[in-house]
mmCIF file of C-alpha atoms in Angstrom:
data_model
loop_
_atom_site.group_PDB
_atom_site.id
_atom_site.type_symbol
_atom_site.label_atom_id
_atom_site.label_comp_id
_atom_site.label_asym_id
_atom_site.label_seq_id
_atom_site.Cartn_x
_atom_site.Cartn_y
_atom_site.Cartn_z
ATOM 1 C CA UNK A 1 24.550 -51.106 12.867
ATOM 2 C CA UNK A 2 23.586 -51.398 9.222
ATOM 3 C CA UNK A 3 19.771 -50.841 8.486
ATOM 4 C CA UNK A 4 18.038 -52.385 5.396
ATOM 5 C CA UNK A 5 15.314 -50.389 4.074
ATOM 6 C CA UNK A 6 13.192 -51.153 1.368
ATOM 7 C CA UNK A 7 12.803 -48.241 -1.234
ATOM 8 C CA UNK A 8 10.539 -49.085 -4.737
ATOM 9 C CA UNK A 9 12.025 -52.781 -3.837
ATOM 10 C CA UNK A 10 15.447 -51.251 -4.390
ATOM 11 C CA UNK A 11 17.756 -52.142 -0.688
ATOM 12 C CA UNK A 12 19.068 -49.095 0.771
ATOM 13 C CA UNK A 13 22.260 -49.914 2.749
ATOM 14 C CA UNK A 14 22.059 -46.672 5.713
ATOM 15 C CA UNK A 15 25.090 -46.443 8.314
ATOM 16 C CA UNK A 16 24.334 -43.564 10.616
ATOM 17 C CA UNK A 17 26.650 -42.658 13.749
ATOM 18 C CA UNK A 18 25.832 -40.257 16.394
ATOM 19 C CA UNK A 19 28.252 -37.099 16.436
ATOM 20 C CA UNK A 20 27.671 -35.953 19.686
ATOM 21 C CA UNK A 21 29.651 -32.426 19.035
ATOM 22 C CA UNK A 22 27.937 -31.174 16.649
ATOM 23 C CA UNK A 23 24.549 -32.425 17.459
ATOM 24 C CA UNK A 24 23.965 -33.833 14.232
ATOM 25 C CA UNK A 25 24.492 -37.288 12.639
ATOM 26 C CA UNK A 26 26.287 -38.607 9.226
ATOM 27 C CA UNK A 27 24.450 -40.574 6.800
ATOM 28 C CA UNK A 28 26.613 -42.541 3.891
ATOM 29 C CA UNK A 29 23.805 -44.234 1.490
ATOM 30 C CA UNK A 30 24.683 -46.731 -1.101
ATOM 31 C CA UNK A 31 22.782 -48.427 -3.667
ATOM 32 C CA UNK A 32 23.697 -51.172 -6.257
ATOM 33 C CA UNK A 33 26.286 -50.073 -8.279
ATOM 34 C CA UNK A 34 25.337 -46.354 -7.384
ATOM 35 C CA UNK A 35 27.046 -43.848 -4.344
ATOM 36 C CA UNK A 36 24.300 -41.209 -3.653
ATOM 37 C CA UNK A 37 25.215 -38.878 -1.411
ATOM 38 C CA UNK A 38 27.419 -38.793 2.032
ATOM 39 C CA UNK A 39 26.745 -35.188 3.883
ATOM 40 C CA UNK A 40 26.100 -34.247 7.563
ATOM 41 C CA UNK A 41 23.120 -33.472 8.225
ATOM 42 C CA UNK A 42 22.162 -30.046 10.502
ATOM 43 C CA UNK A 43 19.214 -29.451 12.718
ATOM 44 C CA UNK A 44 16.098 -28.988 12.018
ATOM 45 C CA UNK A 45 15.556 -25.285 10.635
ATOM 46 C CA UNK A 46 19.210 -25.019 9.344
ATOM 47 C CA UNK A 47 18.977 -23.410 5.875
ATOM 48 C CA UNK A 48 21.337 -25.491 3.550
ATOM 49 C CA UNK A 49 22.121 -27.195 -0.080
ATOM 50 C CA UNK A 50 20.527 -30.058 0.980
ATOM 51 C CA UNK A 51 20.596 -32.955 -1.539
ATOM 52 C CA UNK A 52 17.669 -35.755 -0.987
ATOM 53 C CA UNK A 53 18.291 -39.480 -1.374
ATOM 54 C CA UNK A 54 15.832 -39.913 -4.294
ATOM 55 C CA UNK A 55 15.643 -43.176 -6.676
ATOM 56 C CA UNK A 56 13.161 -42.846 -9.906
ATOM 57 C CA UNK A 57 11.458 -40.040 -7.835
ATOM 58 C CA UNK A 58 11.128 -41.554 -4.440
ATOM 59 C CA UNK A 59 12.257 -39.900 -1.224
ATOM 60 C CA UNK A 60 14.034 -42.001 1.449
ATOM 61 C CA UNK A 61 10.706 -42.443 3.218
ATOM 62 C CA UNK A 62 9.618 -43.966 0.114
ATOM 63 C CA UNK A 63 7.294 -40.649 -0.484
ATOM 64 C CA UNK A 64 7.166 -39.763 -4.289
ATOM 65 C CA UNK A 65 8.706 -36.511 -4.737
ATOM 66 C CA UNK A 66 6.491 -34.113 -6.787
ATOM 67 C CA UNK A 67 8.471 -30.834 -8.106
ATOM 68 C CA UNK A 68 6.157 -27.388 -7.830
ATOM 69 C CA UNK A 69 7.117 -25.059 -10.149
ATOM 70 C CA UNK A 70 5.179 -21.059 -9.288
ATOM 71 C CA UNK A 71 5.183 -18.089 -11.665
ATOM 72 C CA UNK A 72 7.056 -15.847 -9.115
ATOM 73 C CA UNK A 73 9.175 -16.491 -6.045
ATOM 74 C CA UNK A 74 6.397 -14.871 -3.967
ATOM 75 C CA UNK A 75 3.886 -17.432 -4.632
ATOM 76 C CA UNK A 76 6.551 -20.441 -4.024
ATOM 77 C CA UNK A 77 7.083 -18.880 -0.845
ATOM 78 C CA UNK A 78 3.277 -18.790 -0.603
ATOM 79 C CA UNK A 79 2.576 -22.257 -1.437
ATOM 80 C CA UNK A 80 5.637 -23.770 0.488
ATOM 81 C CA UNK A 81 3.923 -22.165 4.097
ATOM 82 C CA UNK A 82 1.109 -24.027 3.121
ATOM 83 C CA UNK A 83 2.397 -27.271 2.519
ATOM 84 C CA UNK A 84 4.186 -26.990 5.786
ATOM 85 C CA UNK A 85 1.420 -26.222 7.856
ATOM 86 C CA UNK A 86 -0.822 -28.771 6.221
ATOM 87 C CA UNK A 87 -1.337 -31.740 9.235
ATOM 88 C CA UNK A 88 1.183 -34.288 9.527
ATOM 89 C CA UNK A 89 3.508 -32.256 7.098
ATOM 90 C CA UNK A 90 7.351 -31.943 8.114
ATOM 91 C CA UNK A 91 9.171 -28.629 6.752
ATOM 92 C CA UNK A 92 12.675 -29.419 6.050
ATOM 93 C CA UNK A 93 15.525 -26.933 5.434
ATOM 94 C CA UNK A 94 15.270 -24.792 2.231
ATOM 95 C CA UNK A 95 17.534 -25.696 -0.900
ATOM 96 C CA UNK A 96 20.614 -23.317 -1.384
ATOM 97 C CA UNK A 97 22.315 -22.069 -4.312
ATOM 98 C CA UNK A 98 20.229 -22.359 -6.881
ATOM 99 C CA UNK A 99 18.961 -20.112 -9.529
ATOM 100 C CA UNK A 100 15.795 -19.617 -7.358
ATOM 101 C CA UNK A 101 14.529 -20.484 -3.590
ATOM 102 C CA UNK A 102 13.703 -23.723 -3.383
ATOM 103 C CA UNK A 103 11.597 -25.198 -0.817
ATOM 104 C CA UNK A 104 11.545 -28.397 0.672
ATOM 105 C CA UNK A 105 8.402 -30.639 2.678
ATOM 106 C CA UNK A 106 7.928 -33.948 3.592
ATOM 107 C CA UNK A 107 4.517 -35.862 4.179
ATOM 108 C CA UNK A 108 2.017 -33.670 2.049
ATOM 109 C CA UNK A 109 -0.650 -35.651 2.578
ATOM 110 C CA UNK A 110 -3.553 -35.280 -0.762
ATOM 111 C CA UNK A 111 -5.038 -37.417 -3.280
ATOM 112 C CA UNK A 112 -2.205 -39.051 -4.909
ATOM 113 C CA UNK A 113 -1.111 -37.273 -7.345
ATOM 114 C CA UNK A 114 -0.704 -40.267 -10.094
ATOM 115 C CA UNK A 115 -4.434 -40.646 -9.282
ATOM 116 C CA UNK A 116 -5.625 -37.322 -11.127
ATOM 117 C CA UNK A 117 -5.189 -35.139 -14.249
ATOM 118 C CA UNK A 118 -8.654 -36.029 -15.635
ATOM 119 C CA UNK A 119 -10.244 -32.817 -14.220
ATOM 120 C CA UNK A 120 -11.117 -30.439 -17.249
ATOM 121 C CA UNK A 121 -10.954 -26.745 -16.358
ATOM 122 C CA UNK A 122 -12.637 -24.232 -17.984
ATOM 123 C CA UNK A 123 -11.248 -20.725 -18.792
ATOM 124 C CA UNK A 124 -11.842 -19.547 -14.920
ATOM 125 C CA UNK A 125 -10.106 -22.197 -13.810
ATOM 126 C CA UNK A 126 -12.918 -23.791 -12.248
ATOM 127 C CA UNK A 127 -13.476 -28.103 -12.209
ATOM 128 C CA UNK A 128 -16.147 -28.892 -14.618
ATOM 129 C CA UNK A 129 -16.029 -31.606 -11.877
ATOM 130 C CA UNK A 130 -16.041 -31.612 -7.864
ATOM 131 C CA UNK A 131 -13.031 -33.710 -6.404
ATOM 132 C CA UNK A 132 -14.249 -37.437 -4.917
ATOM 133 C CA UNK A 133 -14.341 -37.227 -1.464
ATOM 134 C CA UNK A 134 -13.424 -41.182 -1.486
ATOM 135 C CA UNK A 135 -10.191 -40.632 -2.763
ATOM 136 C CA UNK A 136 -7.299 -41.562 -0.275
ATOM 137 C CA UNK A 137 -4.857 -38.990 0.846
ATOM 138 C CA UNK A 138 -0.849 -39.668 0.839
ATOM 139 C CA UNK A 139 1.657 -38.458 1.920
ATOM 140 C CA UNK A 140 4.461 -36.681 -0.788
ATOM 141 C CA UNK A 141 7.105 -35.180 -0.593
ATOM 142 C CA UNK A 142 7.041 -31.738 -2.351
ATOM 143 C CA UNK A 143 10.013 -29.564 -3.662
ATOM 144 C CA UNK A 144 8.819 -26.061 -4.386
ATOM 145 C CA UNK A 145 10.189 -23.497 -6.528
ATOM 146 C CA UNK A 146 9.282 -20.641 -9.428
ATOM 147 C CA UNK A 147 10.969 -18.993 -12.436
ATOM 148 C CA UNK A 148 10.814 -15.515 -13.422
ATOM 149 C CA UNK A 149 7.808 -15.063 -15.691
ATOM 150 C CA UNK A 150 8.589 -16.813 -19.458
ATOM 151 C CA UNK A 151 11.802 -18.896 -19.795
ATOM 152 C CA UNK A 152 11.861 -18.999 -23.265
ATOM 153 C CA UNK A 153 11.783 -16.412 -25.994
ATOM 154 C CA UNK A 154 11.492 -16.803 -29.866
ATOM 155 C CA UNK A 155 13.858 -14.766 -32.478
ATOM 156 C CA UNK A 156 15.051 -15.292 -35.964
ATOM 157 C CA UNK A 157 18.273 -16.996 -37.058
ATOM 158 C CA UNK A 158 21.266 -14.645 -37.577
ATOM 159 C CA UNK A 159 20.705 -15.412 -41.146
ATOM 160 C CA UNK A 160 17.766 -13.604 -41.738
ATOM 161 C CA UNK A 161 19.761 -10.246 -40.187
ATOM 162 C CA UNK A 162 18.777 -6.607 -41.193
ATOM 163 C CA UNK A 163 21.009 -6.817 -43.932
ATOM 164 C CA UNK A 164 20.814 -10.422 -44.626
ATOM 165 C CA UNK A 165 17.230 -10.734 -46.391
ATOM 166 C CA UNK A 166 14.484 -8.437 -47.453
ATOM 167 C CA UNK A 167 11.495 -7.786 -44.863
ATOM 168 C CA UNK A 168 8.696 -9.597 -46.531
ATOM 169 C CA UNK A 169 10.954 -12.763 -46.232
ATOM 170 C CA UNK A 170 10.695 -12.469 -42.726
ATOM 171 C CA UNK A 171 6.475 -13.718 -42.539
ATOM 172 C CA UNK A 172 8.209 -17.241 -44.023
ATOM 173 C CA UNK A 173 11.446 -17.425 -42.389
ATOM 174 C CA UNK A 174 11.908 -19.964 -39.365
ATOM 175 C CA UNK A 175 11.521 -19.481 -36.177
ATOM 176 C CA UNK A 176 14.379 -20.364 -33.101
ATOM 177 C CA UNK A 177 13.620 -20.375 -29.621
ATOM 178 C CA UNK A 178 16.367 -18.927 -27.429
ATOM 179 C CA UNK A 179 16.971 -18.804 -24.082
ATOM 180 C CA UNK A 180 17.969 -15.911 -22.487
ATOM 181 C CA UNK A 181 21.579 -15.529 -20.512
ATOM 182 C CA UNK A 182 19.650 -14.048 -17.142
ATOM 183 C CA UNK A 183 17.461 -17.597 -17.615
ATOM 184 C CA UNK A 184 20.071 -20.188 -18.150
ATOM 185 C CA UNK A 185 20.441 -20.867 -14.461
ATOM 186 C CA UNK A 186 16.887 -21.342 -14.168
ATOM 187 C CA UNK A 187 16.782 -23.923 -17.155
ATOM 188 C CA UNK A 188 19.928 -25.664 -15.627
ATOM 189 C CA UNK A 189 17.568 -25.789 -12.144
ATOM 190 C CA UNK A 190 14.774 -27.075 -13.990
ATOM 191 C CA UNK A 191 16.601 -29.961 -15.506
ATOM 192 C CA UNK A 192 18.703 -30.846 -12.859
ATOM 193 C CA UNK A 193 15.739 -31.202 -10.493
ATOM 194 C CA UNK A 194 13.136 -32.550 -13.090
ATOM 195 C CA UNK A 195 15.246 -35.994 -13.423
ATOM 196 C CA UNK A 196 14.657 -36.303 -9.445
ATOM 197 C CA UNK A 197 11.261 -35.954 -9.179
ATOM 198 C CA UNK A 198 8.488 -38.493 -9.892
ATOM 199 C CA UNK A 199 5.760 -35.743 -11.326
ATOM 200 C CA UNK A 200 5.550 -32.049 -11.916
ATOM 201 C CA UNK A 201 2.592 -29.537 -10.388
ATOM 202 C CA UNK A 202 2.678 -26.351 -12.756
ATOM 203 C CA UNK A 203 1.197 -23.574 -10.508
ATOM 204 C CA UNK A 204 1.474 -20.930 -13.297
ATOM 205 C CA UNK A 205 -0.930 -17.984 -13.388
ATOM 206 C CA UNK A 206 -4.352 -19.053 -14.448
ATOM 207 C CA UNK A 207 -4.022 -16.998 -17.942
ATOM 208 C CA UNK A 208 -3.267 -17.560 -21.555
ATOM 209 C CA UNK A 209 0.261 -16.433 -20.730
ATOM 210 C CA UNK A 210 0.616 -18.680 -17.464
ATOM 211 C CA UNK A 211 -0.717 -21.516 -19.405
ATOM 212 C CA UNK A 212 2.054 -20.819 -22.216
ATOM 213 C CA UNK A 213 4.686 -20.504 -19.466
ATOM 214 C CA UNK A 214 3.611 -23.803 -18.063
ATOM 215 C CA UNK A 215 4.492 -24.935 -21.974
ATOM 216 C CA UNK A 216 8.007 -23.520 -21.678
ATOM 217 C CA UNK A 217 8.632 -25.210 -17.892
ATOM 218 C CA UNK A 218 6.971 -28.961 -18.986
ATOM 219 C CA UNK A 219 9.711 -28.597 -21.868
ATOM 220 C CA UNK A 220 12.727 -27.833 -20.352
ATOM 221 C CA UNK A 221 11.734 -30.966 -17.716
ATOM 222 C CA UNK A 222 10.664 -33.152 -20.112
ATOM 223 C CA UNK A 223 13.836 -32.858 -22.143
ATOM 224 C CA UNK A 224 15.579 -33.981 -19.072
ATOM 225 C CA UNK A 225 13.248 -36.636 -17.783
ATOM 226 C CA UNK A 226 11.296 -38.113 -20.554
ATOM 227 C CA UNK A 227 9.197 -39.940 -18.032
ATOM 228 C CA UNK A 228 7.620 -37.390 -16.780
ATOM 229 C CA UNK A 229 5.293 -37.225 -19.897
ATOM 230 C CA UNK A 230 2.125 -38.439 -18.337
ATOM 231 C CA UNK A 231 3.160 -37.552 -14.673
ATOM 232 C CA UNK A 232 2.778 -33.658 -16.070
ATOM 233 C CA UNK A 233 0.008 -31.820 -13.814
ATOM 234 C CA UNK A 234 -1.889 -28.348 -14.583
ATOM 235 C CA UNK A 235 -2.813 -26.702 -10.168
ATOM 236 C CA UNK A 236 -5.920 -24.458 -11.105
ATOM 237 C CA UNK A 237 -6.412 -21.552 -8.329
ATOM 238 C CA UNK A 238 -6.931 -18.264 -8.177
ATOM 239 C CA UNK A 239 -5.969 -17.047 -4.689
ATOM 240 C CA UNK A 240 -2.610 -18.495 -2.321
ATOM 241 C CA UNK A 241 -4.919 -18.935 0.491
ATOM 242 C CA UNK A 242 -4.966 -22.867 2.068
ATOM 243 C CA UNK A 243 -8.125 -23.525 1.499
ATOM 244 C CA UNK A 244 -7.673 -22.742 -2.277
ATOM 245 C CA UNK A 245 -4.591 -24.661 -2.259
ATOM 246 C CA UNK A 246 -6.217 -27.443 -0.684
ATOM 247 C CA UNK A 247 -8.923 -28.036 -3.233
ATOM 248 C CA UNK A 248 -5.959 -27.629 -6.350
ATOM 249 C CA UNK A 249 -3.836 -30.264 -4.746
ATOM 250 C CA UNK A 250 -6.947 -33.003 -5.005
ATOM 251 C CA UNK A 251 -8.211 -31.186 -8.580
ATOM 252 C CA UNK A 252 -5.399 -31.566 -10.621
ATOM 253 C CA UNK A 253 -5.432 -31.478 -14.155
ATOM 254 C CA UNK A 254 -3.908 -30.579 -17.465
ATOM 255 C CA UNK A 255 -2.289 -27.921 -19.115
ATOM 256 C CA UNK A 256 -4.550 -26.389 -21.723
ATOM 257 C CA UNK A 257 -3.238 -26.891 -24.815
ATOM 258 C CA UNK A 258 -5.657 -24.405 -26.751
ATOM 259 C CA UNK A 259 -4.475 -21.837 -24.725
ATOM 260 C CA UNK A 260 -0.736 -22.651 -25.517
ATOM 261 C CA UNK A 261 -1.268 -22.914 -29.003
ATOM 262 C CA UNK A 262 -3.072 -19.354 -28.802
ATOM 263 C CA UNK A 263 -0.303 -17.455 -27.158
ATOM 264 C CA UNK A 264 2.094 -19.064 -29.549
ATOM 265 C CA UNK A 265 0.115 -17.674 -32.378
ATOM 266 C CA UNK A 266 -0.240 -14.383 -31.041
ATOM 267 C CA UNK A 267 4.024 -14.414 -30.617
ATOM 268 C CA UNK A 268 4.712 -15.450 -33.539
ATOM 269 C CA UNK A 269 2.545 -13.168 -35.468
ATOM 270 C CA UNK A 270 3.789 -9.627 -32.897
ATOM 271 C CA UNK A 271 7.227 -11.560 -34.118
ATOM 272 C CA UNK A 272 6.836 -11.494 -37.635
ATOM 273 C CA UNK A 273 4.523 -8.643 -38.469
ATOM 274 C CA UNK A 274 6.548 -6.320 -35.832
ATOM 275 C CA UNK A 275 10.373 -7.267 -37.582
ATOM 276 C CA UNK A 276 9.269 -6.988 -41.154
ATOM 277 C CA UNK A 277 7.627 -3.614 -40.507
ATOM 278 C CA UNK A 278 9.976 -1.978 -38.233
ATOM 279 C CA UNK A 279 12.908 -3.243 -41.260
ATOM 280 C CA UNK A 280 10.815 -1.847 -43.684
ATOM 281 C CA UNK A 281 9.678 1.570 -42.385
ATOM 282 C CA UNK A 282 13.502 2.206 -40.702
ATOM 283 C CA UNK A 283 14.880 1.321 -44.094
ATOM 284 C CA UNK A 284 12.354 3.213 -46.681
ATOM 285 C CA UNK A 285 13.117 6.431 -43.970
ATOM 286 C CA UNK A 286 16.652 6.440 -44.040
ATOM 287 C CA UNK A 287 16.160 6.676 -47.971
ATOM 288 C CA UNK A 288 14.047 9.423 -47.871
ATOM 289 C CA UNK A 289 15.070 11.826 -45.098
ATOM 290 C CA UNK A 290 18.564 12.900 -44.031
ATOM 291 C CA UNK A 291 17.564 13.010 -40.034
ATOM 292 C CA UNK A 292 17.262 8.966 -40.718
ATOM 293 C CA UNK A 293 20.305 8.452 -42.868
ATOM 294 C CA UNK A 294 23.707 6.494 -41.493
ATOM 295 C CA UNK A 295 20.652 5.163 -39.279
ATOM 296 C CA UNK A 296 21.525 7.685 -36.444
ATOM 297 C CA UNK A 297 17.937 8.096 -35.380
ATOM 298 C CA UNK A 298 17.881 4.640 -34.571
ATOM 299 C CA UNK A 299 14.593 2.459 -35.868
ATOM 300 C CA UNK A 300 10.970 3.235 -36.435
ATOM 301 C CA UNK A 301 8.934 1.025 -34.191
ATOM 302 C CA UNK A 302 6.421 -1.213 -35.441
ATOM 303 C CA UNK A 303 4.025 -3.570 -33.423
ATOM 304 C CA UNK A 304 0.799 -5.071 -33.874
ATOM 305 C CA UNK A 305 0.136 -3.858 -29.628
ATOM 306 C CA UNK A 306 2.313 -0.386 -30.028
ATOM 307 C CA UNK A 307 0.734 1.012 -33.183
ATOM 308 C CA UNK A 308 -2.935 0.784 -31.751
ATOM 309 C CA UNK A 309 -1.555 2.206 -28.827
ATOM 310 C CA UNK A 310 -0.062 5.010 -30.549
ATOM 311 C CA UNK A 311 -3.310 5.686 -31.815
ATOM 312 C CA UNK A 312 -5.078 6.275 -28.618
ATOM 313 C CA UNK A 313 -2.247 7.962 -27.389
ATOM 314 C CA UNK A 314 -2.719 10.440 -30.589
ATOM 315 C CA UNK A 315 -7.092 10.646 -30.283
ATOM 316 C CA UNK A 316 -6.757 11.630 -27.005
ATOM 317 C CA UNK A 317 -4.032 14.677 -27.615
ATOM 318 C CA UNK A 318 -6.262 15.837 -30.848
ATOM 319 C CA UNK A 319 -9.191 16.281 -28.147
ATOM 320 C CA UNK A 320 -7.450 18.073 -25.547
ATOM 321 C CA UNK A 321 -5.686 20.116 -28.408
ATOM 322 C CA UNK A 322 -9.410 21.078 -30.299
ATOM 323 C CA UNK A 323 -11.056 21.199 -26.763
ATOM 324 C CA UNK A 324 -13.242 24.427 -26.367
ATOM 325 C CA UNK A 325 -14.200 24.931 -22.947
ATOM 326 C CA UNK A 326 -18.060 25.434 -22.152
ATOM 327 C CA UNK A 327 -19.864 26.577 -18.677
ATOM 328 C CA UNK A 328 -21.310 24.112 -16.932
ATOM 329 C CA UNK A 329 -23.282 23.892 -13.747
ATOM 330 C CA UNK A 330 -23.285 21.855 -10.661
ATOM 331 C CA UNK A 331 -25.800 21.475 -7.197
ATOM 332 C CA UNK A 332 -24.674 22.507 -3.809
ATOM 333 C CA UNK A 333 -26.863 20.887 -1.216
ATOM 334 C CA UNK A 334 -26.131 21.720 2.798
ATOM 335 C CA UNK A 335 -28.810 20.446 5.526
ATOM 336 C CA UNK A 336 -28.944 22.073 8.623
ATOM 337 C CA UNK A 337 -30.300 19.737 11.722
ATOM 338 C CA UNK A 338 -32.590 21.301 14.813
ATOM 339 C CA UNK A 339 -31.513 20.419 18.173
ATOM 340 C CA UNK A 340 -34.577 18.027 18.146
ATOM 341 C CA UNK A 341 -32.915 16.357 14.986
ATOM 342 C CA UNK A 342 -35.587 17.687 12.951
ATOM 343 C CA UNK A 343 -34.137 19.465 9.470
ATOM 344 C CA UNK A 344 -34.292 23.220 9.669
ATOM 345 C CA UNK A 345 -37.140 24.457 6.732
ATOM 346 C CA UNK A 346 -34.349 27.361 5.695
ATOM 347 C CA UNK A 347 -32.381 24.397 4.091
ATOM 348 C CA UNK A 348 -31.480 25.874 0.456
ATOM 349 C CA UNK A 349 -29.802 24.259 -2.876
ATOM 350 C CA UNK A 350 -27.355 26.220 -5.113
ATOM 351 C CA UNK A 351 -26.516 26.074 -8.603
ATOM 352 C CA UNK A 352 -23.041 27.024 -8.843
ATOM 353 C CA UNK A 353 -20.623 27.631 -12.014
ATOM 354 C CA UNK A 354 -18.438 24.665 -12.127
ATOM 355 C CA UNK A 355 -15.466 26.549 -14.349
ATOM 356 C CA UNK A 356 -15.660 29.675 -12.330
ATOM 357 C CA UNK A 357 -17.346 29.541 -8.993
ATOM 358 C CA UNK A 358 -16.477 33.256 -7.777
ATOM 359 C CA UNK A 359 -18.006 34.620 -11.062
ATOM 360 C CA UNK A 360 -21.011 36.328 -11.031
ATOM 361 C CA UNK A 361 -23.734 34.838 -12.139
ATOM 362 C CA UNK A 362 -27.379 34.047 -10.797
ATOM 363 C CA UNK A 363 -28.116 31.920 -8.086
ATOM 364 C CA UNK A 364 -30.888 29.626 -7.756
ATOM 365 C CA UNK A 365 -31.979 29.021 -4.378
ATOM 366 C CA UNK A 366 -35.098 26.688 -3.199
ATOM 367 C CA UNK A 367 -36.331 26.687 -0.144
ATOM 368 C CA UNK A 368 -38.046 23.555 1.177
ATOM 369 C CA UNK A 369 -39.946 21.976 4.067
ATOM 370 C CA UNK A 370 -38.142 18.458 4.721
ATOM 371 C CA UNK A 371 -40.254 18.063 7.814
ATOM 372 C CA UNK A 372 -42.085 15.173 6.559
#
């Protein structure tokens, strides 16, 4: 018989019959004006492309549905084992073909998550406030997944080409970003699964690059759901353990802009600087010596990271090259125990050459009473 459910005061119309071959039942949903999804559903454990009956980012236990996005699969995987073993949590079957793992639980109970995002985090990562123990835990429904590292990446237009513009035009020219071909399935993921969900938990690494990745992610999800705006929430941890997890689930906060704007600075200037030297050396050398002309030596390198590099690299082969070797000495101790576990008064020390031990050279030997 028809059931009437009440969803976000939306009526769900559910018809569910029993296939007793297969175990498993068949669910057709319908809301005004809208056919969701009609699929058979497996047991419990089957892995599958499971697609949730969601409205404005509400599950069809009327749980919001909060999308975790990790830095690496490894830490989804991580965070996902956690959610399911937290009490009264239900793991359901994992997400299939997508452009990473997903994981899906139901009935993550924590502070709800519309509740926080006022908790400021210093540079460790730590609250500069503890959690309120009075706050009321609910239950969630979380979808967990990661990307790759950054999403995004930053080049010039093909206008400003090698050949296109001189290098010092290049510390004015615009700026694109681009996304990569090997990331387009993730940013297809992202926005696909960002217009389902009622908020977003960024568990990026706790650095000024994981805080710039969490820029990229809130982006691509915000570009497909506007509404997530405010509903946009920074996890702060530093280890995958459940306790950790724990106390980020009820701390949530922002993302730290300052930190964003300073990777984004430090990009754009490797970016610019790096390009309009690299043009400018490859080009003055082809000029001047024939190895480097028809540009089959390829390009000389320039970067604000490499060159300093290069110059370590370089100090350290001058000092082996100049290095004069020079005798020095080092102290051989032995200790030889009586059978009443007294130390035996012949006990000696040697000063030994370090470069050559077999040479011969005088040995200095001490001979002491460590009786007392």
């Amino acid at each position: 018989k028809p059931v009437i459910r009440s969803i976000n005061y939306v009526c769900n119309f559910t018809h569910e019959t029993e296939n007793s071959t297969f175990g498993s039942s068949s669910v057709a949903s319908f809301l005004p004006n809208e056919l969701f999804i009609t699929t058979t559903m497996p047991p419990r454990g089957t892995n599958h492309n499971q697609n949730q009956l969601i409205r404005n980012g509400t599950s069809s236990q009327g749980h919001p549905v909060v999308l975790n996005v990790a830095e690496k699969p490894s830490v989804a995987r991580a965070l996902a084992d956690v959610f399911a073993r937290m009490p009264r949590s239900t793991a359901r079957p994992n997400i299939t073909g997508q452009a990473a793992q997903m994981f899906v639980c139901d009935n993550v109970h924590f502070p709800s998550v519309f509740s926080q995002g006022n908790y400021n985090h210093n540079a460790h990562g730590s609250g500069a406030r503890q959690r309120n123990s009075n706050m009321v835990e609910v239950p969630h429904t979380m979808i967990t997944t990661s990307v790759r590292g950054h999403l995004a990446s930053t080049e010039f237009p093909p206008r400003f080409g090698w050949n296109a513009c001189p290098p010092a035009r290049l510390f004015d020219a615009p700026i694109q970003t681009v996304y990569k071909p090997d990331m387009e399935p993730l940013e297809r993921m992202l926005r696909d699964y960002a217009k389902k969900c009622a908020a977003l938990v960024l568990w990026l690494d706790c650095d000024r690059e994981g805080e710039a990745i969490c820029d990229e992610v809130r982006e691509v999800c915000l570009e497909s759901n506007p509404r997530l705006g405010p509903k946009v929430y920074r996890a702060r941890f530093s280890t995958v353990l459940p306790n950790e997890i724990k106390r980020a689930l009820g701390t949530l906060g922002r993302v730290n802009e300052n930190f964003v704007q300073a990777v984004k600075a430090r990009s754009e200037h490797d970016l610019r600087v790096g390009a309009a030297f690299t043009r400018f050396q490859t080009l003055r050398l082809q000029k001047k010596f024939e190895e480097f002309a028809g540009g089959s030596m390829g390009v000389v390198s320039y970067g604000p990271c490499q060159f300093p590099t290069l110059g370590f690299v370089v100090e350290r082969w001058a000092r082996i090259e100049t290095f004069v070797p020079e005798d020095f000495w080092y102290i051989e101790m032995s200790i030889r125990v009586n059978n009443d576990g007294s130390i035996d008064s012949n006990e000696h020390e040697t000063i030994t050459n370090g470069n050559n031990p077999n040479a011969a050279n005088p040995q200095l030997t001490s001979h002491n009473n460590r009786n007392k």
